[in-house]
Short mmCIF file of C-alpha atoms (C1' of nucleotides) in Angstrom, two decimals:
data_model
loop_
_atom_site.label_atom_id
_atom_site.label_comp_id
_atom_site.label_asym_id
_atom_site.label_seq_id
_atom_site.Cartn_x
_atom_site.Cartn_y
_atom_site.Cartn_z
CA MET A 1 46.60 80.82 51.71
CA ALA A 2 44.14 79.91 49.07
CA SER A 3 41.82 77.85 50.61
CA SER A 4 41.48 80.05 53.57
CA ARG A 5 40.16 82.20 51.37
CA LYS A 6 36.45 80.84 51.90
CA ALA A 7 32.97 82.74 51.09
CA ARG A 8 30.35 83.03 54.23
CA LEU A 9 28.84 80.27 54.98
CA TYR A 10 24.98 80.30 54.21
CA GLY A 11 22.82 76.83 56.09
CA GLY A 12 26.52 75.13 56.06
CA MET A 13 27.02 75.58 52.64
CA ASP A 14 30.24 77.49 51.07
CA ALA A 15 29.41 80.56 48.56
CA GLU A 16 30.35 77.64 45.48
CA GLU A 17 28.22 75.05 47.44
CA ARG A 18 24.97 76.88 47.70
CA ARG A 19 25.53 78.23 44.25
CA ALA A 20 26.24 74.47 42.90
CA GLU A 21 23.39 73.47 44.43
CA ARG A 22 20.79 75.42 43.25
CA ARG A 23 22.18 74.89 39.58
CA LEU A 24 21.12 71.69 40.20
CA LYS A 25 17.83 72.37 41.33
CA LEU A 26 17.78 74.65 38.80
CA ILE A 27 18.40 71.32 36.03
CA ASP A 28 15.53 68.96 38.08
CA ALA A 29 13.44 72.04 37.99
CA ALA A 30 14.16 71.96 34.45
CA ILE A 31 13.56 68.00 33.50
CA GLU A 32 10.35 68.13 34.91
CA VAL A 33 8.63 71.25 33.00
CA TYR A 34 9.92 70.00 30.52
CA GLY A 35 8.48 66.28 30.53
CA GLU A 36 5.15 68.90 31.20
CA VAL A 37 4.31 71.78 28.93
CA GLY A 38 7.58 70.48 26.47
CA TYR A 39 10.72 73.38 25.82
CA ARG A 40 9.20 75.10 23.99
CA GLY A 41 6.35 75.48 26.21
CA ALA A 42 8.09 75.95 29.02
CA THR A 43 9.01 79.52 30.34
CA VAL A 44 11.51 80.92 33.31
CA LYS A 45 9.44 81.39 35.73
CA ALA A 46 7.50 78.56 35.64
CA ILE A 47 10.92 76.38 35.82
CA CYS A 48 12.20 78.96 38.56
CA GLU A 49 9.15 78.73 40.78
CA ALA A 50 9.14 74.32 39.99
CA ALA A 51 13.17 75.11 41.44
CA GLU A 52 12.05 77.29 44.18
CA LEU A 53 13.87 79.95 43.02
CA THR A 54 14.03 83.18 41.71
CA GLU A 55 14.65 84.43 37.97
CA ARG A 56 18.01 86.01 39.23
CA TYR A 57 19.66 82.56 40.04
CA PHE A 58 18.67 82.31 36.52
CA TYR A 59 20.99 84.14 35.95
CA GLU A 60 23.14 83.68 38.23
CA SER A 61 23.44 79.95 35.92
CA PHE A 62 22.48 80.05 32.86
CA ALA A 63 23.14 82.89 30.33
CA ASN A 64 19.54 81.87 29.36
CA SER A 65 17.19 79.55 28.61
CA GLU A 66 18.50 77.38 25.88
CA ALA A 67 22.40 77.35 28.12
CA LEU A 68 19.39 75.59 30.72
CA LEU A 69 18.45 72.84 28.17
CA ILE A 70 21.17 71.52 26.95
CA ALA A 71 22.49 71.16 30.76
CA ALA A 72 19.52 69.41 31.21
CA TYR A 73 19.72 67.23 28.37
CA ASN A 74 23.38 66.61 29.27
CA HIS A 75 22.70 65.50 32.56
CA VAL A 76 20.46 62.93 31.51
CA VAL A 77 22.77 61.33 28.29
CA GLY A 78 24.75 62.13 30.94
CA HIS A 79 23.83 59.21 33.39
CA LEU A 80 21.92 57.34 30.61
CA HIS A 81 25.28 56.21 28.58
CA GLU A 82 27.37 55.49 31.31
CA GLU A 83 24.88 53.05 32.43
CA MET A 84 24.68 51.70 29.59
CA THR A 85 28.68 51.93 29.38
CA ALA A 86 28.64 49.95 32.19
CA ALA A 87 25.86 47.22 31.94
CA ALA A 88 27.93 46.44 27.94
CA VAL A 89 30.90 45.98 29.94
CA ALA A 90 29.11 43.83 32.74
CA ALA A 91 27.49 41.41 29.69
CA GLY A 92 31.00 40.03 28.57
CA ASP A 93 32.70 39.71 25.39
CA ASP A 94 30.07 38.64 22.73
CA ALA A 95 28.36 41.43 21.02
CA GLU A 96 25.21 40.10 20.71
CA MET A 97 25.18 39.97 24.44
CA ARG A 98 26.61 43.51 25.28
CA LEU A 99 24.12 44.94 22.90
CA ARG A 100 21.22 43.46 24.35
CA ALA A 101 22.43 44.32 27.41
CA ALA A 102 23.25 48.29 27.38
CA LEU A 103 19.41 48.58 24.84
CA THR A 104 17.67 46.37 28.05
CA LEU A 105 18.96 49.24 30.10
CA TYR A 106 18.02 51.49 27.73
CA PHE A 107 14.23 51.34 27.51
CA THR A 108 14.30 49.93 31.50
CA ARG A 109 14.89 53.31 31.90
CA LEU A 110 13.21 54.97 29.89
CA LYS A 111 9.85 53.39 30.65
CA GLU A 112 10.89 53.61 34.25
CA HIS A 113 11.88 57.47 33.96
CA PRO A 114 9.08 59.23 31.02
CA LYS A 115 9.82 63.23 32.01
CA PRO A 116 13.87 62.66 31.86
CA ALA A 117 12.99 60.30 28.70
CA ARG A 118 11.16 63.12 27.23
CA VAL A 119 14.33 65.51 27.46
CA PHE A 120 16.49 62.70 25.44
CA LEU A 121 14.32 61.79 22.94
CA LEU A 122 11.28 64.87 21.92
CA GLU A 123 12.29 68.60 23.06
CA ILE A 124 16.19 68.53 22.36
CA SER A 125 15.20 68.38 19.22
CA GLY A 126 14.97 71.69 16.36
CA ILE A 127 15.84 74.55 19.01
CA SER A 128 19.14 75.95 17.24
CA PRO A 129 22.48 74.86 15.46
CA ALA A 130 23.93 74.77 19.00
CA VAL A 131 21.91 72.53 20.60
CA ASP A 132 21.48 70.42 17.46
CA ALA A 133 25.08 69.85 17.29
CA VAL A 134 24.77 68.89 21.77
CA LYS A 135 22.24 66.13 20.28
CA LEU A 136 24.66 65.33 17.50
CA ASP A 137 27.47 64.29 19.63
CA ALA A 138 25.36 62.65 22.59
CA LEU A 139 23.86 60.36 18.69
CA ARG A 140 27.17 59.50 17.52
CA VAL A 141 28.05 58.77 21.92
CA PHE A 142 24.88 56.41 22.20
CA GLY A 143 25.98 54.22 18.88
CA ASP A 144 29.51 53.92 19.86
CA ILE A 145 28.73 52.16 23.76
CA LEU A 146 25.93 50.22 21.26
CA VAL A 147 28.53 49.25 18.18
CA PRO A 148 31.60 50.39 19.29
CA PRO A 149 33.48 51.22 16.69
CA THR A 150 36.68 49.49 14.71
CA SER A 151 40.13 50.38 15.93
CA GLU A 152 41.32 51.28 13.28
CA PRO A 153 40.78 54.65 11.81
CA LYS A 154 39.23 54.22 8.53
CA GLN A 155 39.01 56.57 5.26
CA GLY A 156 37.03 58.76 3.47
CA GLU A 157 34.60 56.75 1.61
CA LYS A 158 34.33 53.59 4.22
CA ALA A 159 34.26 56.34 6.81
CA GLY A 160 31.64 57.65 5.38
CA ALA A 161 29.28 54.46 5.31
CA ALA A 162 30.18 52.89 8.85
CA THR A 163 28.93 56.86 10.55
CA LEU A 164 25.44 56.71 7.93
CA LEU A 165 25.41 52.41 9.18
CA SER A 166 25.70 54.08 13.07
CA ILE A 167 23.35 56.65 12.75
CA GLY A 168 20.92 54.32 10.58
CA MET A 169 21.62 52.28 14.12
CA VAL A 170 20.76 55.37 15.86
CA GLY A 171 18.16 56.86 14.51
CA ALA A 172 16.07 53.27 14.31
CA VAL A 173 16.60 52.74 17.87
CA ILE A 174 15.21 56.35 19.50
CA SER A 175 12.22 56.08 16.86
CA ILE A 176 11.35 53.17 18.43
CA ALA A 177 11.35 54.45 22.06
CA LEU A 178 9.71 57.37 20.87
CA ARG A 179 6.32 55.15 19.36
CA TRP A 180 7.16 53.93 22.32
CA VAL A 181 7.52 55.67 25.30
CA SER A 182 4.47 58.06 23.63
CA LYS A 183 1.93 55.04 23.36
CA GLN A 184 2.64 54.26 27.08
CA TYR A 185 4.56 51.34 26.72
CA PRO A 186 2.12 48.79 24.96
CA GLN A 187 4.65 45.87 24.71
CA ALA A 188 7.14 44.84 27.10
CA VAL A 189 10.33 45.65 27.56
CA GLU A 190 11.27 42.71 26.27
CA ASP A 191 10.03 42.54 22.94
CA VAL A 192 10.76 46.10 22.21
CA VAL A 193 14.70 44.81 23.57
CA ALA A 194 14.39 42.57 20.41
CA ILE A 195 13.36 44.44 17.70
CA ALA A 196 15.36 46.53 18.63
CA ALA A 197 18.51 45.22 18.46
CA GLY A 198 17.35 43.73 14.68
CA PHE A 199 18.20 46.94 13.65
CA CYS A 200 21.39 47.53 15.72
CA ARG A 201 22.52 43.74 14.09
CA VAL A 202 22.52 45.27 10.79
CA ALA A 203 24.49 48.02 11.69
CA LEU A 204 27.29 45.44 12.77
CA THR A 205 26.93 42.53 10.35
CA GLU A 206 26.93 44.88 8.02
CA ALA A 207 30.70 47.06 8.67
CA ASP A 208 31.93 43.33 9.67
CA ARG A 209 30.19 42.38 5.74
CA ARG A 210 31.99 45.69 4.30
CA ARG A 211 35.50 45.48 6.82
CA GLY A 212 36.18 42.10 4.28
CA LEU A 213 36.31 44.30 1.23
CA HIS A 214 32.91 42.77 -0.65
CA LEU A 215 33.26 39.24 0.15
CA PRO A 216 30.72 37.27 -0.37
CA MET B 1 -28.23 79.86 -10.85
CA ALA B 2 -25.42 79.00 -8.63
CA SER B 3 -22.45 79.47 -11.78
CA SER B 4 -23.58 83.23 -12.62
CA ARG B 5 -22.59 84.29 -9.58
CA LYS B 6 -18.80 84.90 -10.68
CA ALA B 7 -16.98 87.45 -8.93
CA ARG B 8 -15.07 90.00 -10.87
CA LEU B 9 -12.38 89.05 -12.25
CA TYR B 10 -8.64 90.40 -12.16
CA GLY B 11 -5.95 89.51 -14.44
CA GLY B 12 -8.37 87.20 -16.06
CA MET B 13 -8.59 85.71 -12.90
CA ASP B 14 -11.98 84.25 -10.41
CA ALA B 15 -12.25 85.44 -7.15
CA GLU B 16 -10.74 82.21 -5.66
CA GLU B 17 -8.71 81.37 -8.53
CA ARG B 18 -6.50 84.44 -7.03
CA ARG B 19 -7.07 83.48 -3.98
CA ALA B 20 -5.71 79.42 -3.81
CA GLU B 21 -2.74 81.10 -7.03
CA ARG B 22 -1.50 83.47 -2.89
CA ARG B 23 -1.37 80.49 -1.26
CA LEU B 24 0.28 78.13 -3.55
CA LYS B 25 2.73 81.44 -2.99
CA LEU B 26 2.82 81.34 0.05
CA ILE B 27 3.19 77.59 0.41
CA ASP B 28 6.28 78.31 -1.92
CA ALA B 29 7.19 81.06 -0.19
CA ALA B 30 7.50 79.57 2.62
CA ILE B 31 9.43 76.38 1.50
CA GLU B 32 11.98 79.26 0.11
CA VAL B 33 11.93 80.62 3.83
CA TYR B 34 11.80 77.95 5.41
CA GLY B 35 15.64 75.88 4.27
CA GLU B 36 17.13 79.31 4.37
CA VAL B 37 16.14 80.13 8.70
CA GLY B 38 14.16 77.25 9.51
CA TYR B 39 10.42 77.46 10.29
CA ARG B 40 11.11 79.02 13.67
CA GLY B 41 13.34 82.13 12.50
CA ALA B 42 10.88 82.73 9.80
CA THR B 43 8.42 85.40 9.98
CA VAL B 44 5.27 86.01 9.12
CA LYS B 45 6.52 89.22 6.93
CA ALA B 46 9.21 87.27 6.03
CA ILE B 47 7.29 84.45 4.65
CA CYS B 48 5.21 87.10 2.79
CA GLU B 49 7.77 90.05 1.45
CA ALA B 50 8.97 86.27 -0.20
CA ALA B 51 5.61 85.71 -1.66
CA GLU B 52 5.71 89.62 -2.61
CA LEU B 53 2.42 88.85 -0.61
CA THR B 54 1.72 91.56 2.95
CA GLU B 55 0.64 89.66 6.47
CA ARG B 56 -3.31 90.70 4.71
CA TYR B 57 -3.22 87.55 2.41
CA PHE B 58 -1.73 85.49 4.85
CA TYR B 59 -4.22 85.53 7.63
CA GLU B 60 -6.88 85.06 4.37
CA SER B 61 -5.15 81.37 3.30
CA PHE B 62 -4.32 80.75 7.35
CA ALA B 63 -5.13 81.02 10.14
CA ASN B 64 -1.88 81.00 11.34
CA SER B 65 1.85 80.71 11.30
CA GLU B 66 1.32 76.80 12.01
CA ALA B 67 -2.01 76.39 9.54
CA LEU B 68 0.54 76.85 6.72
CA LEU B 69 4.18 74.92 8.47
CA ILE B 70 1.45 71.63 8.26
CA ALA B 71 0.74 72.98 4.61
CA ALA B 72 3.82 73.02 3.38
CA TYR B 73 5.16 70.36 4.59
CA ASN B 74 1.87 68.10 3.05
CA HIS B 75 2.70 69.87 -0.04
CA VAL B 76 6.18 68.42 0.36
CA VAL B 77 5.37 64.88 1.46
CA GLY B 78 2.45 65.25 -0.89
CA HIS B 79 5.02 64.99 -4.39
CA LEU B 80 7.44 63.02 -3.16
CA HIS B 81 4.99 60.31 -1.65
CA GLU B 82 3.01 60.86 -5.35
CA GLU B 83 6.09 60.13 -6.76
CA MET B 84 7.32 57.55 -4.52
CA THR B 85 4.93 55.39 -4.94
CA ALA B 86 5.24 55.70 -8.94
CA ALA B 87 8.32 54.27 -8.96
CA ALA B 88 7.50 51.74 -6.61
CA VAL B 89 4.95 50.94 -8.74
CA ALA B 90 7.60 51.10 -11.76
CA ALA B 91 9.55 48.52 -10.72
CA GLY B 92 7.44 45.41 -10.86
CA ASP B 93 6.65 42.35 -8.34
CA ASP B 94 9.87 41.58 -6.98
CA ALA B 95 10.00 43.84 -2.89
CA GLU B 96 13.53 44.15 -2.99
CA MET B 97 13.39 46.40 -6.81
CA ARG B 98 10.35 47.65 -5.58
CA LEU B 99 11.93 49.44 -2.58
CA ARG B 100 15.35 50.07 -4.17
CA ALA B 101 12.72 51.77 -6.54
CA ALA B 102 11.20 53.64 -4.05
CA LEU B 103 14.79 54.85 -1.87
CA THR B 104 16.74 55.77 -4.88
CA LEU B 105 13.93 57.81 -6.31
CA TYR B 106 13.81 59.87 -2.10
CA PHE B 107 17.03 60.14 -2.39
CA THR B 108 17.54 61.44 -5.62
CA ARG B 109 14.39 63.93 -4.69
CA LEU B 110 16.88 65.32 -2.18
CA LYS B 111 19.45 66.21 -3.40
CA GLU B 112 18.13 67.78 -5.87
CA HIS B 113 15.84 70.34 -3.88
CA PRO B 114 17.58 71.24 -0.35
CA LYS B 115 15.60 73.38 0.87
CA PRO B 116 12.27 71.45 0.58
CA ALA B 117 13.91 68.27 1.95
CA ARG B 118 14.84 70.61 4.70
CA VAL B 119 11.62 70.78 5.24
CA PHE B 120 10.21 66.94 5.85
CA LEU B 121 13.41 66.18 7.78
CA LEU B 122 14.02 69.26 9.95
CA GLU B 123 11.78 71.12 10.23
CA ILE B 124 8.29 69.43 10.80
CA SER B 125 9.47 68.28 14.37
CA GLY B 126 8.81 69.26 17.76
CA ILE B 127 6.63 72.56 17.08
CA SER B 128 3.60 71.55 18.51
CA PRO B 129 1.39 68.16 19.32
CA ALA B 130 -1.31 69.07 15.70
CA VAL B 131 1.82 69.05 13.39
CA ASP B 132 3.48 66.29 14.93
CA ALA B 133 0.39 64.12 14.56
CA VAL B 134 0.39 64.76 10.64
CA LYS B 135 4.30 64.02 10.68
CA LEU B 136 3.78 60.88 12.08
CA ASP B 137 0.51 60.11 9.26
CA ALA B 138 2.96 60.30 7.10
CA LEU B 139 6.04 59.13 8.19
CA ARG B 140 2.79 55.93 8.03
CA VAL B 141 2.62 56.38 4.19
CA PHE B 142 6.56 56.41 3.98
CA GLY B 143 6.51 52.93 5.45
CA ASP B 144 3.82 51.65 2.96
CA ILE B 145 5.28 52.57 0.34
CA LEU B 146 8.75 51.15 1.50
CA VAL B 147 6.96 48.11 3.36
CA PRO B 148 3.13 47.88 2.02
CA PRO B 149 1.79 46.25 5.14
CA THR B 150 -0.17 42.65 4.44
CA SER B 151 -2.99 42.81 3.63
CA GLU B 152 -4.77 40.29 6.50
CA PRO B 153 -4.81 43.08 9.74
CA LYS B 154 -3.78 41.84 13.05
CA GLN B 155 -4.35 42.97 16.54
CA GLY B 156 -2.74 43.77 18.97
CA GLU B 157 0.77 42.55 19.70
CA LYS B 158 1.75 41.18 16.04
CA ALA B 159 -0.21 44.76 14.88
CA GLY B 160 2.19 46.86 18.18
CA ALA B 161 5.54 44.56 16.64
CA ALA B 162 4.77 45.30 13.03
CA THR B 163 3.95 49.17 13.46
CA LEU B 164 7.89 49.19 15.98
CA LEU B 165 9.11 47.87 12.89
CA SER B 166 8.02 50.21 10.18
CA ILE B 167 8.65 52.57 12.91
CA GLY B 168 12.21 51.52 13.24
CA MET B 169 13.06 51.86 9.22
CA VAL B 170 11.57 54.66 8.49
CA GLY B 171 13.66 56.38 11.39
CA ALA B 172 16.54 54.96 10.04
CA VAL B 173 15.78 55.82 6.16
CA ILE B 174 15.26 60.21 8.11
CA SER B 175 18.06 60.18 10.17
CA ILE B 176 20.04 59.20 7.59
CA ALA B 177 19.10 61.67 5.00
CA LEU B 178 19.33 64.22 7.73
CA ARG B 179 22.83 63.07 8.22
CA TRP B 180 24.03 62.80 4.51
CA VAL B 181 21.57 66.56 3.35
CA SER B 182 23.73 67.90 6.36
CA LYS B 183 27.35 66.99 5.45
CA GLN B 184 26.20 68.16 1.83
CA TYR B 185 25.52 64.42 -0.55
CA PRO B 186 29.18 63.02 0.48
CA GLN B 187 28.52 60.05 -1.00
CA ALA B 188 26.63 58.58 -3.74
CA VAL B 189 22.74 58.16 -3.90
CA GLU B 190 23.16 54.09 -4.93
CA ASP B 191 24.95 54.05 -1.94
CA VAL B 192 23.06 56.14 0.49
CA VAL B 193 19.98 53.82 -1.15
CA ALA B 194 22.16 50.20 -0.32
CA ILE B 195 22.38 51.18 3.08
CA ALA B 196 18.86 53.15 3.81
CA ALA B 197 18.10 49.30 2.25
CA GLY B 198 19.90 48.25 4.50
CA PHE B 199 17.72 48.79 7.88
CA CYS B 200 14.25 48.44 5.79
CA ARG B 201 15.36 44.98 4.88
CA VAL B 202 14.71 44.52 8.46
CA ALA B 203 11.52 45.45 9.48
CA LEU B 204 10.71 43.29 5.77
CA THR B 205 12.46 40.24 6.84
CA GLU B 206 11.40 40.26 10.28
CA ALA B 207 7.61 41.40 9.61
CA ASP B 208 7.92 37.93 7.46
CA ARG B 209 9.80 35.42 10.22
CA ARG B 210 7.27 36.60 12.87
CA ARG B 211 4.25 36.10 10.61
CA GLY B 212 5.57 32.21 10.37
CA LEU B 213 4.90 32.06 13.81
CA HIS B 214 8.37 31.58 15.59
CA LEU B 215 9.86 29.36 12.75
CA PRO B 216 13.59 29.18 12.23
"C1'" DG C 1 -15.78 108.51 -17.37
"C1'" DT C 2 -17.38 106.79 -13.04
"C1'" DT C 3 -18.28 104.12 -9.58
"C1'" DA C 4 -17.42 99.90 -6.90
"C1'" DT C 5 -13.86 96.20 -6.04
"C1'" DC C 6 -9.93 94.79 -4.32
"C1'" DT C 7 -5.31 95.69 -3.57
"C1'" DG C 8 -0.67 97.36 -1.27
"C1'" DA C 9 2.53 99.82 1.67
"C1'" DC C 10 2.22 100.43 6.45
"C1'" DA C 11 0.93 101.94 11.13
"C1'" DA C 12 -1.77 100.45 15.81
"C1'" DT C 13 -2.97 96.87 18.41
"C1'" DA C 14 -1.27 93.01 21.93
"C1'" DC C 15 0.84 90.51 24.39
"C1'" DA C 16 4.18 87.33 25.87
"C1'" DT C 17 8.23 87.30 27.78
"C1'" DA C 18 13.20 87.42 28.55
"C1'" DT C 19 15.59 90.77 31.03
"C1'" DT C 20 17.60 94.03 35.04
"C1'" DG C 21 16.85 96.69 38.77
"C1'" DT C 22 15.09 97.92 43.57
"C1'" DC C 23 14.74 96.80 47.82
"C1'" DA C 24 13.61 95.25 52.43
"C1'" DA C 25 13.21 91.28 55.52
"C1'" DT C 26 17.09 87.36 56.66
"C1'" DT C 27 20.76 85.22 58.15
"C1'" DC C 28 25.46 85.19 58.87
"C1'" DT C 29 29.71 87.03 61.19
"C1'" DG C 30 32.29 88.82 65.07
"C1'" DC D 1 23.71 92.97 69.33
"C1'" DA D 2 25.19 95.49 64.67
"C1'" DG D 3 26.46 95.67 60.49
"C1'" DA D 4 27.28 93.37 56.14
"C1'" DA D 5 26.18 89.36 52.51
"C1'" DT D 6 22.17 87.18 50.20
"C1'" DT D 7 17.85 85.74 49.29
"C1'" DG D 8 12.75 86.09 47.59
"C1'" DA D 9 9.77 88.69 45.92
"C1'" DC D 10 8.08 91.63 42.88
"C1'" DA D 11 8.50 95.71 39.44
"C1'" DA D 12 10.46 98.26 35.10
"C1'" DT D 13 12.09 97.67 30.78
"C1'" DA D 14 13.38 95.77 26.73
"C1'" DT D 15 12.00 93.38 22.57
"C1'" DG D 16 10.09 90.84 18.98
"C1'" DT D 17 6.21 89.74 16.45
"C1'" DA D 18 2.00 88.87 15.31
"C1'" DT D 19 -2.44 90.10 14.02
"C1'" DT D 20 -5.84 94.48 13.03
"C1'" DG D 21 -7.32 97.74 10.68
"C1'" DT D 22 -6.55 102.16 7.71
"C1'" DC D 23 -6.61 104.59 3.68
"C1'" DA D 24 -4.49 105.07 -1.10
"C1'" DG D 25 -3.75 103.97 -5.18
"C1'" DA D 26 -5.23 100.72 -9.13
"C1'" DT D 27 -7.77 98.43 -10.78
"C1'" DA D 28 -11.93 96.59 -13.99
"C1'" DA D 29 -16.95 96.73 -14.83
"C1'" DC D 30 -20.89 99.51 -16.35
#
DNA sequence: GTTATCTGACAATACATATTGTCAATTCTG
DNA sequence: CAGAATTGACAATATGTATTGTCAGATAAC
């Protein structure tokens, strides 16, 4: 019954499908435009032109520019995190190997796709509290991929310290990535991975050490 | 001769002195307002009201909002870096002690002055290429204070790696600071310093190791 | 006290862009 | 083909803020 109530087809597509396609086109266009002129420099009009759609369809899928930025960011980050997780899993059980695998995938993708990289690294910062929250969550996930949190949930002091370690680690990796990207990849991927891995190892070993309650 | 051509005094002040005072008042007001609503949310009008001056004087001292942001940032960072350097020097010759001293001063000041801290950590990001350049330079100085670069200038590959190490270190420290500030200082200064120092040590020891050309 | 300089409040202008609305052309359904 | 849904181009509106301009009143120099 419910399935019988389908909207008229256009170009062989459902109304929903068309809407979804337009939404995707807008997201792709946004990544493209952000990559060129930045979020701040990107007007609704310019994005719509790049998507070959008119403003009308912008407001069909997004309440405002910020909503599109968030969608674009999640789009980029979603893919990246999935791939990193897969790479880490494929690398086996050794923490060091998993770390290298995830980082290698990360830097490889940044080099392959500069524009999404810019969205991921740069454009997402300092737009609004809502956007910041989305970013913070993504960074948390990013940290968990690189250094999976221990199973037992921690309390107060310890949890705070572990979080700061994770934050510092991600901050280091992202800063390195940002520099590397903006200087147009002067080092080989493996070299950058090696440097970034050093910072991750701190978080890893320090977290271990703290778990052992001040043992030398 | 030249000195005789002084402008009329107002409130006992030279024209130049009055202008300088207004400029300073605007910078202080800007830090205050940025700390409340952020750079993006700060209007020229609001800053002028906070400074108890009118827009006229804004354009007397600054070409536009961005110029004031840069001035405010340099104002904040200038003080901070001077103090950090002094603290490091006072701590003696041991690299570890100098590092701790500089970090301790840094996190102490962040806690004492949240509004300038926000300018320093947050508001400066992603405004424009010009502002980014100012920030990058400040971060470089920041890195050099924490881990002074070796005297002999390096070449190509090595210089790049050293830079990335420094960048990663600063990124870690800043990210930790950002989190700590935004969560309203849940850990003691010494604890945060200990965590941050871990990341700095990586850069320090790794740079040493690389100097020794792949020795174990 | 008179005049030139400076100041503060506020009006006037300029401008860019988001957001909504209109309407004719196109594409489908029956 | 006729009529309805859908689309694209573009106009109209709304809004917010930077930037410049005006002018009366305050302040200092002589």
